[in-house]
């Protein structure tokens, strides 16, 4: 199997899109991620997977905290911006919850303390214990086969 086949297979799994945020020494860092899942209800745990190439990895290893910001379908530009794709005219608005930056108007801001980290292959899986939540009404941004889309409900 070649890498392209593997990537194409993973791209068949339609996801939402998040921006992970964290703060180290008053410096805010954000990064687009769709490798996110809910792990446990009791205790409340989530997982994210961060590439060894991403600057975010060192930031979370230092801060021991992160926020999963689930984007709305009006925030595609933010997803592209935080994936390092140059988008003109993007203005990023952060709010602060519990002393950590979150993306304003995201559908959900899920504030976590790092509970554990597992280096697996070229990624690190962080398990986050959820300490705070904020929800906002709206429609989700979706990602499928490498492209953005909208969710149509039945
Ligand atoms: P950089 O590339 O330096 O930063 C990312 C961008 O965010 C830059 O444009 C930077 O200017 C901007 N930025 C950072 N902080 C701020 C700030 N405070 N204010 C304003 N702008 C800021 N990679 C993974 O490891 N895991 C995933 O699950 C994952 N999922 C992805 C899903 C999608 C849909 C896409 C498009 C990409 C995904 N990526 C994922 C790739 C990842 O988003 C990019 O590789 C990203 O560029 C890595 O970010 P970085 O931490 O290295 O920082």
PDB file of C-alpha atoms in Angstrom, residues 87-146:
ATOM      1  CA  UNK A  87      -5.838  33.815   3.390  1.00  0.00           C
ATOM      2  CA  UNK A  88      -6.119  37.556   2.917  1.00  0.00           C
ATOM      3  CA  UNK A  89      -8.188  39.586   5.303  1.00  0.00           C
ATOM      4  CA  UNK A  90      -8.601  36.989   8.027  1.00  0.00           C
ATOM      5  CA  UNK A  91      -9.102  38.572  11.388  1.00  0.00           C
ATOM      6  CA  UNK A  92      -8.664  36.233  14.315  1.00  0.00           C
ATOM      7  CA  UNK A  93     -10.681  37.009  17.414  1.00  0.00           C
ATOM      8  CA  UNK A  94      -9.801  35.229  20.623  1.00  0.00           C
ATOM      9  CA  UNK A  95     -11.719  35.289  23.871  1.00  0.00           C
ATOM     10  CA  UNK A  96     -10.396  34.052  27.179  1.00  0.00           C
ATOM     11  CA  UNK A  97     -12.049  31.364  29.253  1.00  0.00           C
ATOM     12  CA  UNK A  98     -10.390  30.210  32.449  1.00  0.00           C
ATOM     13  CA  UNK A  99      -7.161  32.005  31.436  1.00  0.00           C
ATOM     14  CA  UNK A 100      -6.777  30.215  28.085  1.00  0.00           C
ATOM     15  CA  UNK A 101      -7.525  31.656  24.590  1.00  0.00           C
ATOM     16  CA  UNK A 102     -10.511  30.295  22.688  1.00  0.00           C
ATOM     17  CA  UNK A 103     -11.842  31.073  19.183  1.00  0.00           C
ATOM     18  CA  UNK A 104     -14.784  33.449  19.282  1.00  0.00           C
ATOM     19  CA  UNK A 105     -18.071  32.176  17.775  1.00  0.00           C
ATOM     20  CA  UNK A 106     -16.877  28.572  17.445  1.00  0.00           C
ATOM     21  CA  UNK A 107     -19.698  26.040  17.923  1.00  0.00           C
ATOM     22  CA  UNK A 108     -17.935  24.656  20.976  1.00  0.00           C
ATOM     23  CA  UNK A 109     -14.907  25.646  23.046  1.00  0.00           C
ATOM     24  CA  UNK A 110     -13.695  22.583  24.942  1.00  0.00           C
ATOM     25  CA  UNK A 111     -11.073  23.519  27.531  1.00  0.00           C
ATOM     26  CA  UNK A 112      -8.775  20.694  28.613  1.00  0.00           C
ATOM     27  CA  UNK A 113      -5.868  19.849  30.878  1.00  0.00           C
ATOM     28  CA  UNK A 114      -3.472  17.284  29.385  1.00  0.00           C
ATOM     29  CA  UNK A 115      -4.062  14.013  31.228  1.00  0.00           C
ATOM     30  CA  UNK A 116      -1.632  11.908  29.199  1.00  0.00           C
ATOM     31  CA  UNK A 117       0.347  11.920  25.961  1.00  0.00           C
ATOM     32  CA  UNK A 118       1.226   8.948  23.774  1.00  0.00           C
ATOM     33  CA  UNK A 119       3.866   9.222  21.057  1.00  0.00           C
ATOM     34  CA  UNK A 120       2.680   6.915  18.279  1.00  0.00           C
ATOM     35  CA  UNK A 121       4.528   6.918  14.973  1.00  0.00           C
ATOM     36  CA  UNK A 122       4.928  10.493  13.737  1.00  0.00           C
ATOM     37  CA  UNK A 123       2.088  11.890  15.901  1.00  0.00           C
ATOM     38  CA  UNK A 124       1.422  12.433  19.613  1.00  0.00           C
ATOM     39  CA  UNK A 125      -2.037  11.600  20.911  1.00  0.00           C
ATOM     40  CA  UNK A 126      -3.012  13.901  23.777  1.00  0.00           C
ATOM     41  CA  UNK A 127      -5.780  12.830  26.130  1.00  0.00           C
ATOM     42  CA  UNK A 128      -7.436  15.928  27.569  1.00  0.00           C
ATOM     43  CA  UNK A 129      -9.545  16.107  30.723  1.00  0.00           C
ATOM     44  CA  UNK A 130     -12.357  18.588  30.033  1.00  0.00           C
ATOM     45  CA  UNK A 131     -12.496  21.353  32.648  1.00  0.00           C
ATOM     46  CA  UNK A 132     -14.811  23.910  30.999  1.00  0.00           C
ATOM     47  CA  UNK A 133     -17.169  24.172  28.010  1.00  0.00           C
ATOM     48  CA  UNK A 134     -18.880  26.917  26.010  1.00  0.00           C
ATOM     49  CA  UNK A 135     -21.447  26.209  23.288  1.00  0.00           C
ATOM     50  CA  UNK A 136     -22.728  28.533  20.528  1.00  0.00           C
ATOM     51  CA  UNK A 137     -25.566  27.829  18.079  1.00  0.00           C
ATOM     52  CA  UNK A 138     -24.722  27.430  14.389  1.00  0.00           C
ATOM     53  CA  UNK A 139     -23.998  24.932  11.607  1.00  0.00           C
ATOM     54  CA  UNK A 140     -20.747  22.927  11.462  1.00  0.00           C
ATOM     55  CA  UNK A 141     -17.861  23.140   9.006  1.00  0.00           C
ATOM     56  CA  UNK A 142     -17.249  19.689   7.481  1.00  0.00           C
ATOM     57  CA  UNK A 143     -14.193  18.095   5.828  1.00  0.00           C
ATOM     58  CA  UNK A 144     -14.336  15.138   3.412  1.00  0.00           C
ATOM     59  CA  UNK A 145     -11.862  13.844   0.796  1.00  0.00           C
ATOM     60  CA  UNK A 146      -9.624  16.862   1.398  1.00  0.00           C
TER      61      UNK A 146
END
